[in-house]
Short mmCIF file of C-alpha atoms (C1' of nucleotides) in Angstrom, two decimals:
data_model
loop_
_atom_site.label_atom_id
_atom_site.label_comp_id
_atom_site.label_asym_id
_atom_site.label_seq_id
_atom_site.Cartn_x
_atom_site.Cartn_y
_atom_site.Cartn_z
CA MET I 1 83.98 154.53 -79.56
CA ASP I 2 84.70 152.26 -76.68
CA PRO I 3 83.30 148.74 -76.68
CA GLU I 4 81.16 149.12 -73.57
CA ASN I 5 78.77 151.60 -75.06
CA LEU I 6 78.48 149.63 -78.23
CA ILE I 7 77.95 146.35 -76.48
CA GLU I 8 75.13 147.52 -74.34
CA GLN I 9 73.41 149.09 -77.32
CA CYS I 10 73.34 145.84 -79.26
CA PHE I 11 70.04 144.07 -79.14
CA ILE I 12 71.80 140.88 -78.18
CA PHE I 13 72.78 142.32 -74.81
CA HIS I 14 70.01 144.82 -74.42
CA GLY I 15 68.50 145.14 -70.96
CA LEU I 16 71.21 143.24 -69.17
CA PRO I 17 72.49 144.56 -65.84
CA ALA I 18 75.75 146.52 -65.82
CA ARG I 19 77.53 143.76 -63.95
CA VAL I 20 76.90 141.29 -66.76
CA LEU I 21 77.80 143.80 -69.45
CA ASN I 22 81.11 144.40 -67.73
CA ASP I 23 81.76 140.68 -67.68
CA ILE I 24 81.07 140.50 -71.39
CA VAL I 25 83.29 143.43 -72.24
CA ALA I 26 85.99 141.86 -70.09
CA ILE I 27 86.11 138.59 -72.02
CA GLY I 28 85.85 140.07 -75.51
CA SER I 29 88.19 142.01 -77.73
CA VAL I 30 88.03 144.18 -80.83
CA LYS I 31 89.16 142.72 -84.15
CA LYS I 32 89.74 144.58 -87.39
CA PHE I 33 89.30 143.28 -90.92
CA ASN I 34 89.95 144.82 -94.29
CA ALA I 35 87.50 144.62 -97.14
CA LYS I 36 87.39 141.08 -98.58
CA GLN I 37 89.26 139.68 -95.64
CA THR I 38 88.07 136.29 -94.45
CA ILE I 39 86.79 136.21 -90.87
CA PHE I 40 86.19 132.50 -90.68
CA MET I 41 85.67 129.65 -93.08
CA GLU I 42 83.22 126.82 -93.38
CA GLY I 43 84.57 123.86 -91.47
CA ASP I 44 86.55 125.92 -88.96
CA ARG I 45 85.99 125.03 -85.34
CA ALA I 46 83.76 127.67 -83.78
CA THR I 47 85.93 128.99 -80.98
CA GLY I 48 84.05 132.25 -80.63
CA PHE I 49 81.62 134.60 -82.31
CA HIS I 50 81.58 138.24 -83.41
CA ILE I 51 79.40 141.28 -83.18
CA VAL I 52 79.79 143.84 -85.95
CA ILE I 53 80.84 147.21 -84.54
CA THR I 54 81.44 149.09 -87.78
CA GLY I 55 81.42 147.97 -91.39
CA ARG I 56 79.63 145.07 -93.01
CA ILE I 57 80.17 141.36 -93.39
CA LYS I 58 78.56 138.58 -95.35
CA ILE I 59 77.91 134.96 -94.48
CA PHE I 60 77.98 132.67 -97.50
CA LYS I 61 78.40 129.16 -98.79
CA LEU I 62 80.44 128.11 -101.79
CA SER I 63 79.72 125.37 -104.30
CA THR I 64 82.50 123.10 -105.48
CA GLU I 65 82.58 125.11 -108.71
CA GLY I 66 82.93 128.35 -106.79
CA ARG I 67 79.44 129.77 -107.02
CA GLU I 68 78.37 131.68 -103.97
CA GLN I 69 75.13 131.67 -102.01
CA THR I 70 74.87 134.50 -99.53
CA LEU I 71 72.97 133.63 -96.36
CA HIS I 72 73.20 136.95 -94.57
CA VAL I 73 74.68 140.39 -94.77
CA PHE I 74 75.25 141.90 -91.35
CA GLY I 75 75.96 145.42 -90.18
CA PRO I 76 76.63 147.22 -86.88
CA GLY I 77 75.09 145.67 -83.79
CA GLU I 78 74.46 142.28 -85.35
CA PRO I 79 76.12 139.14 -84.03
CA PHE I 80 77.28 136.33 -86.28
CA GLY I 81 78.74 132.91 -85.75
CA GLU I 82 76.81 132.46 -82.50
CA ALA I 83 74.84 129.44 -83.63
CA ALA I 84 77.92 127.33 -84.26
CA VAL I 85 79.32 128.51 -80.94
CA PHE I 86 76.27 127.45 -78.95
CA ALA I 87 76.00 124.17 -80.77
CA GLY I 88 79.70 123.57 -80.23
CA THR I 89 80.31 122.60 -83.84
CA ARG I 90 82.17 123.86 -86.86
CA PHE I 91 80.98 126.85 -88.84
CA PRO I 92 78.60 125.72 -91.58
CA ALA I 93 79.47 128.71 -93.79
CA ASN I 94 82.09 131.37 -94.49
CA ALA I 95 82.26 134.90 -93.13
CA MET I 96 83.99 137.72 -94.99
CA ALA I 97 84.18 141.47 -94.51
CA VAL I 98 82.64 143.26 -97.48
CA LYS I 99 84.28 146.48 -96.39
CA LYS I 100 86.65 147.62 -93.67
CA THR I 101 85.10 146.22 -90.54
CA GLU I 102 85.59 146.11 -86.80
CA THR I 103 84.04 143.37 -84.72
CA PHE I 104 83.80 142.63 -81.07
CA TYR I 105 84.99 139.07 -80.66
CA ILE I 106 83.73 136.89 -77.83
CA PRO I 107 85.51 133.59 -77.21
CA ARG I 108 83.38 130.52 -76.74
CA GLU I 109 84.68 129.09 -73.48
CA ALA I 110 84.38 132.24 -71.45
CA PHE I 111 81.00 133.08 -72.91
CA VAL I 112 79.54 129.66 -72.17
CA LEU I 113 80.66 130.05 -68.57
CA LEU I 114 78.99 133.45 -68.41
CA LEU I 115 75.83 131.97 -69.85
CA LYS I 116 75.73 129.31 -67.19
CA LYS I 117 76.31 131.87 -64.47
CA ASP I 118 73.74 134.25 -65.90
CA PRO I 119 71.18 132.43 -68.01
CA SER I 120 69.28 135.66 -68.49
CA ILE I 121 71.82 136.47 -71.20
CA ALA I 122 70.13 133.70 -73.17
CA MET I 123 66.79 135.45 -73.52
CA ASN I 124 67.71 137.91 -76.23
CA LEU I 125 69.75 135.23 -77.91
CA LEU I 126 66.66 133.04 -78.08
CA SER I 127 64.82 135.80 -79.83
CA ILE I 128 67.64 136.46 -82.30
CA LEU I 129 68.11 132.81 -83.18
CA SER I 130 64.37 132.38 -83.58
CA ARG I 131 64.13 135.25 -86.01
CA ARG I 132 67.02 133.97 -88.03
CA LEU I 133 65.58 130.51 -88.10
CA MET I 134 62.33 131.87 -89.45
CA SER I 135 64.04 134.03 -92.02
CA PHE I 136 65.90 130.94 -93.18
CA ALA I 137 62.63 129.06 -93.43
CA VAL I 138 61.35 131.79 -95.70
CA MET I 139 64.55 131.74 -97.72
CA ILE I 140 64.32 127.99 -98.24
CA GLY I 141 60.74 128.32 -99.38
CA ASP I 142 61.60 131.12 -101.74
CA LEU I 143 64.62 129.36 -103.23
CA SER I 144 62.71 126.18 -103.79
CA LEU I 145 59.26 127.43 -104.69
CA LYS I 146 59.71 130.78 -106.39
CA GLU I 147 61.47 131.75 -109.54
CA VAL I 148 63.99 134.52 -109.60
CA PRO I 149 61.50 137.28 -110.55
CA GLY I 150 59.40 136.30 -107.54
CA ARG I 151 62.36 136.42 -105.21
CA LEU I 152 63.45 139.78 -106.53
CA ALA I 153 59.94 141.17 -106.19
CA THR I 154 59.79 139.97 -102.60
CA TYR I 155 63.16 141.54 -101.87
CA LEU I 156 62.15 144.87 -103.35
CA ILE I 157 58.93 144.99 -101.35
CA ILE I 158 60.71 144.20 -98.10
CA LEU I 159 63.31 146.82 -98.89
CA MET I 160 60.56 149.37 -99.54
CA LYS I 161 59.12 148.75 -96.12
CA GLN I 162 62.55 148.96 -94.51
CA GLN I 163 63.23 152.26 -96.20
CA GLY I 164 59.75 153.58 -95.50
CA LYS I 165 59.22 154.43 -99.16
CA SER I 166 56.11 153.68 -101.14
CA ASP I 167 57.28 154.17 -104.69
CA SER I 168 61.03 153.69 -104.79
CA VAL I 169 63.92 151.88 -103.21
CA THR I 170 67.68 152.12 -103.23
CA LEU I 171 69.58 148.86 -103.32
CA ASP I 172 71.78 148.54 -100.28
CA MET I 173 74.40 146.39 -102.00
CA PRO I 174 75.90 145.85 -105.47
CA LYS I 175 73.63 143.97 -107.85
CA SER I 176 76.15 141.16 -108.02
CA GLN I 177 75.87 140.73 -104.27
CA LEU I 178 72.11 140.85 -104.49
CA ALA I 179 72.22 138.10 -107.08
CA SER I 180 74.09 135.88 -104.66
CA LEU I 181 71.58 136.68 -101.90
CA LEU I 182 68.69 135.76 -104.20
CA GLY I 183 70.29 132.50 -105.17
CA THR I 184 71.19 133.37 -108.74
CA ILE I 185 73.97 134.98 -110.78
CA PRO I 186 74.48 138.58 -111.93
CA GLU I 187 73.60 137.80 -115.56
CA THR I 188 70.25 136.35 -114.66
CA LEU I 189 69.43 139.13 -112.23
CA SER I 190 70.33 141.72 -114.85
CA ARG I 191 67.99 140.09 -117.35
CA ILE I 192 65.15 140.01 -114.83
CA PHE I 193 65.65 143.69 -114.03
CA ALA I 194 65.55 144.47 -117.74
CA LYS I 195 62.43 142.39 -118.22
CA MET I 196 60.57 143.98 -115.31
CA GLN I 197 61.52 147.35 -116.69
CA ARG I 198 60.27 146.41 -120.15
CA GLN I 199 57.00 145.35 -118.54
CA GLY I 200 56.66 148.71 -116.89
CA ILE I 201 56.78 147.33 -113.36
CA ILE I 202 59.90 149.18 -112.28
CA ALA I 203 62.41 151.73 -113.55
CA VAL I 204 66.05 151.08 -112.83
CA GLN I 205 68.70 153.79 -112.59
CA GLY I 206 71.78 152.19 -111.12
CA PRO I 207 70.95 151.26 -107.55
CA HIS I 208 67.77 153.36 -107.57
CA ILE I 209 64.59 151.48 -108.39
CA LYS I 210 61.32 153.27 -109.04
CA ILE I 211 58.28 151.16 -108.32
CA LEU I 212 55.82 151.83 -111.11
CA ASP I 213 53.36 149.01 -110.53
CA LEU I 214 53.25 147.77 -106.95
CA GLU I 215 50.28 145.53 -107.72
CA ALA I 216 52.25 143.63 -110.32
CA LEU I 217 55.21 143.39 -107.99
CA GLU I 218 53.11 141.88 -105.21
CA GLU I 219 51.55 139.50 -107.70
CA LEU I 220 55.02 138.37 -108.79
CA SER I 221 56.18 138.05 -105.22
CA GLY I 222 53.39 135.71 -104.22
CA THR I 223 53.99 136.51 -100.55
CA GLU I 224 51.40 137.93 -98.18
CA PHE I 225 52.94 140.75 -96.20
CA ARG I 226 51.14 140.84 -92.87
CA ASP I 227 52.56 142.79 -89.96
CA MET G 1 52.67 106.94 -71.05
CA ASP G 2 52.09 109.97 -68.92
CA PRO G 3 53.41 113.36 -70.01
CA GLU G 4 55.81 113.86 -67.12
CA ASN G 5 58.10 111.01 -68.03
CA LEU G 6 58.09 111.98 -71.67
CA ILE G 7 58.72 115.62 -71.01
CA GLU G 8 61.74 115.08 -68.86
CA GLN G 9 63.21 112.70 -71.40
CA CYS G 10 63.05 115.24 -74.20
CA PHE G 11 66.32 116.94 -74.91
CA ILE G 12 64.61 120.28 -74.77
CA PHE G 13 63.95 119.91 -71.05
CA HIS G 14 66.78 117.60 -70.20
CA GLY G 15 68.62 118.29 -66.96
CA LEU G 16 66.05 120.67 -65.55
CA PRO G 17 65.10 120.38 -61.88
CA ALA G 18 61.88 118.55 -61.00
CA ARG G 19 60.24 121.76 -59.87
CA VAL G 20 60.57 123.30 -63.32
CA LEU G 21 59.46 120.11 -65.05
CA ASN G 22 56.35 120.09 -62.95
CA ASP G 23 55.62 123.66 -63.93
CA ILE G 24 55.97 122.75 -67.58
CA VAL G 25 53.74 119.72 -67.32
CA ALA G 26 51.23 121.88 -65.50
CA ILE G 27 50.87 124.45 -68.27
CA GLY G 28 50.84 122.01 -71.17
CA SER G 29 48.33 119.55 -72.52
CA VAL G 30 48.26 116.56 -74.85
CA LYS G 31 46.81 116.98 -78.32
CA LYS G 32 45.95 114.28 -80.82
CA PHE G 33 46.06 114.49 -84.60
CA ASN G 34 45.11 112.04 -87.30
CA ALA G 35 47.27 111.36 -90.32
CA LYS G 36 47.18 114.31 -92.73
CA GLN G 37 45.60 116.55 -90.17
CA THR G 38 46.85 120.12 -90.12
CA ILE G 39 48.44 121.22 -86.85
CA PHE G 40 49.01 124.83 -87.79
CA MET G 41 49.25 126.84 -90.95
CA GLU G 42 51.63 129.44 -92.29
CA GLY G 43 50.42 132.84 -91.21
CA ASP G 44 48.70 131.63 -88.04
CA ARG G 45 49.59 133.51 -84.90
CA ALA G 46 51.99 131.42 -82.86
CA THR G 47 50.09 130.99 -79.60
CA GLY G 48 52.05 127.97 -78.50
CA PHE G 49 54.36 125.20 -79.64
CA HIS G 50 54.35 121.40 -79.63
CA ILE G 51 56.59 118.52 -78.72
CA VAL G 52 55.99 115.28 -80.58
CA ILE G 53 55.11 112.48 -78.15
CA THR G 54 54.24 109.74 -80.65
CA GLY G 55 53.91 109.75 -84.41
CA ARG G 56 55.49 112.03 -86.96
CA ILE G 57 54.87 115.48 -88.36
CA LYS G 58 56.24 117.55 -91.19
CA ILE G 59 56.92 121.26 -91.46
CA PHE G 60 56.54 122.57 -95.00
CA LYS G 61 55.96 125.56 -97.20
CA LEU G 62 53.63 125.73 -100.17
CA SER G 63 54.07 127.63 -103.41
CA THR G 64 51.16 129.51 -104.91
CA GLU G 65 50.77 126.66 -107.40
CA GLY G 66 50.67 124.10 -104.61
CA ARG G 67 54.15 122.65 -104.74
CA GLU G 68 55.53 121.67 -101.40
CA GLN G 69 58.94 122.20 -99.83
CA THR G 70 59.48 120.20 -96.68
CA LEU G 71 61.65 121.92 -94.10
CA HIS G 72 61.64 119.27 -91.41
CA VAL G 73 60.19 115.93 -90.47
CA PHE G 74 59.98 115.48 -86.71
CA GLY G 75 59.41 112.46 -84.52
CA PRO G 76 59.08 111.72 -80.78
CA GLY G 77 60.89 114.09 -78.42
CA GLU G 78 61.30 116.86 -80.96
CA PRO G 79 59.74 120.28 -80.45
CA PHE G 80 58.34 122.33 -83.32
CA GLY G 81 56.88 125.76 -83.68
CA GLU G 82 59.09 127.13 -80.89
CA ALA G 83 60.91 129.67 -83.01
CA ALA G 84 57.75 131.54 -83.94
CA VAL G 85 56.69 131.40 -80.32
CA PHE G 86 59.90 132.95 -79.01
CA ALA G 87 59.94 135.55 -81.72
CA GLY G 88 56.30 136.34 -81.03
CA THR G 89 55.34 136.23 -84.69
CA ARG G 90 53.24 134.15 -87.04
CA PHE G 91 54.28 130.71 -88.16
CA PRO G 92 56.37 130.95 -91.33
CA ALA G 93 55.34 127.46 -92.46
CA ASN G 94 52.71 124.75 -92.13
CA ALA G 95 52.72 121.76 -89.80
CA MET G 96 50.87 118.55 -90.59
CA ALA G 97 50.78 115.11 -89.02
CA VAL G 98 52.05 112.51 -91.49
CA LYS G 99 50.59 109.76 -89.35
CA LYS G 100 48.50 109.49 -86.21
CA THR G 101 50.32 111.74 -83.78
CA GLU G 102 50.17 112.92 -80.19
CA THR G 103 51.87 116.13 -79.16
CA PHE G 104 52.43 117.91 -75.91
CA TYR G 105 51.22 121.44 -76.45
CA ILE G 106 52.70 124.34 -74.51
CA PRO G 107 50.92 127.70 -74.73
CA ARG G 108 53.04 130.75 -75.37
CA GLU G 109 52.03 133.10 -72.57
CA ALA G 110 52.55 130.68 -69.74
CA PHE G 111 55.80 129.41 -71.21
CA VAL G 112 57.27 132.86 -71.62
CA LEU G 113 56.50 133.57 -67.98
CA LEU G 114 58.22 130.35 -66.99
CA LEU G 115 61.21 131.29 -69.09
CA LYS G 116 61.53 134.62 -67.35
CA LYS G 117 61.23 132.97 -63.96
CA ASP G 118 63.70 130.23 -64.86
CA PRO G 119 66.02 131.34 -67.63
CA SER G 120 67.92 128.10 -67.31
CA ILE G 121 65.16 126.55 -69.42
CA ALA G 122 66.61 128.59 -72.25
CA MET G 123 69.93 126.78 -72.37
CA ASN G 124 68.80 123.64 -74.16
CA LEU G 125 66.58 125.74 -76.36
CA LEU G 126 69.60 127.74 -77.43
CA SER G 127 71.32 124.56 -78.46
CA ILE G 128 68.29 123.24 -80.37
CA LEU G 129 67.71 126.50 -82.23
CA SER G 130 71.39 126.73 -83.08
CA ARG G 131 71.44 123.28 -84.57
CA ARG G 132 68.36 123.94 -86.61
CA LEU G 133 69.75 127.22 -87.82
CA MET G 134 72.87 125.47 -88.99
CA SER G 135 70.96 122.68 -90.66
CA PHE G 136 68.94 125.32 -92.49
CA ALA G 137 72.16 127.01 -93.57
CA VAL G 138 73.25 123.71 -95.06
CA MET G 139 69.87 123.22 -96.70
CA ILE G 140 70.00 126.65 -98.31
CA GLY G 141 73.47 125.96 -99.63
CA ASP G 142 72.42 122.59 -100.99
CA LEU G 143 69.27 123.91 -102.63
CA SER G 144 71.08 126.75 -104.27
CA LEU G 145 74.44 125.25 -105.09
CA LYS G 146 73.88 121.56 -105.70
CA GLU G 147 71.82 119.77 -108.25
CA VAL G 148 69.33 117.12 -107.28
CA PRO G 149 71.75 114.19 -107.65
CA GLY G 150 74.12 115.93 -105.25
CA ARG G 151 71.40 116.52 -102.71
CA LEU G 152 70.22 112.94 -102.94
CA ALA G 153 73.77 111.65 -102.53
CA THR G 154 74.24 113.82 -99.46
CA TYR G 155 70.98 112.58 -98.01
CA LEU G 156 71.88 108.94 -98.57
CA ILE G 157 75.27 109.34 -96.94
CA ILE G 158 73.80 111.05 -93.89
CA LEU G 159 71.17 108.35 -93.66
CA MET G 160 73.88 105.67 -93.82
CA LYS G 161 75.63 107.22 -90.85
CA GLN G 162 72.37 107.54 -88.94
CA GLN G 163 71.56 103.91 -89.56
CA GLY G 164 75.09 102.76 -88.85
CA LYS G 165 75.30 100.89 -92.15
CA SER G 166 78.20 101.00 -94.54
CA ASP G 167 76.70 99.55 -97.69
CA SER G 168 72.96 100.05 -97.57
CA VAL G 169 70.20 102.29 -96.29
CA THR G 170 66.45 102.11 -95.90
CA LEU G 171 64.52 105.24 -96.72
CA ASP G 172 62.62 106.46 -93.70
CA MET G 173 59.81 108.08 -95.70
CA PRO G 174 57.98 107.64 -99.03
CA LYS G 175 59.99 108.73 -102.05
CA SER G 176 57.43 111.42 -102.78
CA GLN G 177 58.06 112.89 -99.35
CA LEU G 178 61.81 112.64 -99.88
CA ALA G 179 61.42 114.55 -103.12
CA SER G 180 59.77 117.40 -101.25
CA LEU G 181 62.54 117.37 -98.63
CA LEU G 182 65.19 117.55 -101.36
CA GLY G 183 63.46 120.43 -103.07
CA THR G 184 62.25 118.59 -106.12
CA ILE G 185 59.29 116.53 -107.37
CA PRO G 186 58.71 112.76 -107.41
CA GLU G 187 59.22 112.46 -111.17
CA THR G 188 62.64 114.05 -111.04
CA LEU G 189 63.72 112.05 -108.01
CA SER G 190 62.61 108.86 -109.69
CA ARG G 191 64.67 109.67 -112.75
CA ILE G 192 67.73 110.41 -110.63
CA PHE G 193 67.35 107.12 -108.78
CA ALA G 194 67.10 105.32 -112.10
CA LYS G 195 70.16 107.11 -113.45
CA MET G 196 72.29 106.38 -110.40
CA GLN G 197 71.25 102.76 -110.69
CA ARG G 198 72.17 102.65 -114.38
CA GLN G 199 75.55 104.08 -113.45
CA GLY G 200 76.10 101.32 -110.93
CA ILE G 201 76.29 103.64 -107.95
CA ILE G 202 73.31 102.22 -106.09
CA ALA G 203 70.72 99.47 -106.36
CA VAL G 204 67.16 100.36 -105.51
CA GLN G 205 64.58 97.88 -104.28
CA GLY G 206 61.61 99.87 -103.04
CA PRO G 207 62.79 101.77 -99.98
CA HIS G 208 65.97 99.71 -99.69
CA ILE G 209 69.04 101.20 -101.29
CA LYS G 210 72.25 99.24 -101.71
CA ILE G 211 75.32 101.43 -101.91
CA LEU G 212 77.52 99.94 -104.60
CA ASP G 213 79.99 102.78 -105.08
CA LEU G 214 80.43 104.99 -102.03
CA GLU G 215 83.27 106.87 -103.69
CA ALA G 216 81.06 107.99 -106.52
CA LEU G 217 78.33 108.92 -104.07
CA GLU G 218 80.68 111.13 -102.05
CA GLU G 219 81.94 112.67 -105.24
CA LEU G 220 78.38 113.50 -106.27
CA SER G 221 77.57 114.85 -102.84
CA GLY G 222 80.41 117.34 -102.83
CA THR G 223 80.17 117.64 -99.04
CA GLU G 224 82.99 116.94 -96.62
CA PHE G 225 81.69 114.83 -93.77
CA ARG G 226 83.80 115.70 -90.74
CA ASP G 227 82.78 114.57 -87.27
"C1'" DC R 1 36.84 94.12 -107.43
"C1'" DG R 2 37.91 98.69 -107.84
"C1'" DC R 3 39.79 102.51 -105.44
"C1'" DT R 4 43.65 105.09 -103.84
"C1'" DG R 5 48.37 106.19 -103.03
"C1'" DC R 6 52.83 105.60 -104.72
"C1'" DG R 7 56.11 105.19 -108.21
"C1'" DT R 8 57.84 105.21 -112.95
"C1'" DT R 9 58.50 106.76 -117.70
"C1'" DG R 10 58.08 109.70 -121.90
"C1'" DA R 11 57.70 114.16 -124.50
"C1'" DG R 12 57.92 118.95 -124.57
"C1'" DC R 13 59.00 123.16 -122.67
"C1'" DT R 14 60.59 126.82 -119.39
"C1'" DT R 15 63.98 128.67 -116.63
"C1'" DC R 16 68.33 129.36 -115.57
"C1'" DT R 17 73.27 128.82 -116.13
"C1'" DT R 18 77.46 128.98 -118.89
"C1'" DC R 19 80.54 131.18 -121.87
"C1'" DA R 20 81.85 135.16 -124.18
"C1'" DA R 21 82.16 139.80 -125.27
"C1'" DC R 22 81.64 144.45 -124.30
"C1'" DG R 23 80.62 149.15 -121.92
"C1'" DA R 24 80.74 152.06 -117.89
"C1'" DT R 25 82.54 153.80 -113.72
"C1'" DC R 26 85.92 154.74 -110.33
"C1'" DG R 27 90.12 155.15 -107.80
"C1'" DT R 28 94.96 155.26 -108.09
"C1'" DG R 29 99.55 155.62 -109.38
"C1'" DG R 30 102.56 157.33 -112.90
"C1'" DC C 1 95.79 164.77 -115.54
"C1'" DC C 2 95.52 160.75 -117.93
"C1'" DA C 3 95.94 155.84 -118.27
"C1'" DC C 4 95.19 151.65 -116.32
"C1'" DG C 5 93.16 148.03 -113.87
"C1'" DA C 6 89.52 146.51 -111.23
"C1'" DT C 7 84.84 146.19 -110.28
"C1'" DC C 8 80.42 146.18 -111.88
"C1'" DG C 9 76.84 145.66 -115.05
"C1'" DT C 10 74.70 144.32 -119.45
"C1'" DT C 11 73.62 141.48 -123.46
"C1'" DG C 12 73.69 137.48 -126.75
"C1'" DA C 13 73.73 132.59 -127.96
"C1'" DA C 14 73.65 127.92 -126.65
"C1'" DG C 15 72.88 124.25 -123.64
"C1'" DA C 16 71.58 121.80 -119.33
"C1'" DA C 17 68.58 120.83 -115.55
"C1'" DG C 18 64.38 120.23 -113.93
"C1'" DC C 19 59.37 121.04 -114.28
"C1'" DT C 20 54.65 120.08 -116.36
"C1'" DC C 21 51.46 117.13 -118.28
"C1'" DA C 22 50.06 112.70 -119.31
"C1'" DA C 23 49.85 107.91 -119.17
"C1'" DC C 24 50.56 103.71 -116.98
"C1'" DG C 25 51.94 99.86 -113.48
"C1'" DC C 26 51.62 98.10 -109.11
"C1'" DA C 27 50.38 97.17 -104.39
"C1'" DG C 28 47.41 97.35 -100.45
"C1'" DC C 29 43.00 97.47 -98.70
"C1'" DG C 30 38.22 98.25 -97.85
#
DNA sequence: CGCTGCGTTGAGCTTCTTCAACGATCGTGG
DNA sequence: CCACGATCGTTGAAGAAGCTCAACGCAGCG
């Protein structure tokens, strides 16, 4: 799998002319990370950003006591660290591979020059950053205004849509990781799962969740799901 | 105050050639809002975005029970609603004038055409969206990983820097609004203020806060403040 | 003067975290 | 092949943080 094919398939560079793609491939390089290896840390100067080629990474913040809040989990084709690069600041969070991962690394200086030469590169970036900004807005609202059952319900419904199922979902990460994404801890999440099961809303078998009462789930979620 | 001068002074359009600025002024229009007037609501289709000319607006989410989480408070020169416009989706939150406000409104369709014609417009936008994304990342971390005293301490320290003071700050909004920004309610914020005062960390006189023990405040905050 | 918005304080309660223990699964090296 | 450690998940008991509800004070202003 050579970088060029992968790069042009990523949404971030989709639709760009071959000339520009070549420039991008020319300034970047492939980096490899083992599971649990740190890619960058909060406070590091953002000297470049990555695009996941294979594997999976998470972006997270740590409290002083060591609790973890996951902001994002990214897979193939998704860029991360770009915001800090464009803003020219330090990374506001940590990045770690959750499994063996390859990334395409693009250094800041060269990329900023490319951007100036070819501002059309910015268009897809605008769209990506906008989407992430909005998903963060939702996350802030959920963290602040919903309780854990509501957040879990919302997550399950979104996952259902993603997986195109109407009565079951399969969690795409360990429950402990999900807890961190939902802004809680494994113990609490486990209790909520048990409670929702007791209430007959879902049935849990490991990572497989049967949705028994979608109505109740939507009620718990409190979110309107319009296109 | 005619729009043209204001528009070119905004960071969002800073450094653009006169030709482009004229185009932008041509497609936009001035809108006026009274205090407490809704500008747009969560779920509305994003048919355009605004730039604050005078006044002040807030972006916020509401829980089903009516509690409010403020995401942003914006003043003159700051754009809002752009993310939903670039992503072509609905607004993920509400916007309301907190006092009498004028905005420069830019409709989506025309602006997207302009962007395609002149991608250089996108550069400043990239920087703005990146900064907001990072500030949201911080907000998520704070909401999830810090308790209210920590968030308040962080806010006070940032405000000190903004105001260039070293031993006092003046709150730039009502305490009830601050509560919503910090992800809590007025009662709780009031209690925290009282407690920090009892502990000799600060002295509160209405909106004026004297910082008596910066050390303790930084300790509470838990954030490293690097450049 | 009385209304309205803002702020404060108290009492009770819910939610969630902490701490601790325990069970299950899985991959690996002996 | 089994034993071991590591990861993951579950459950219980206790405690902390923050929310709800309610009452009240105070200031500004029509």
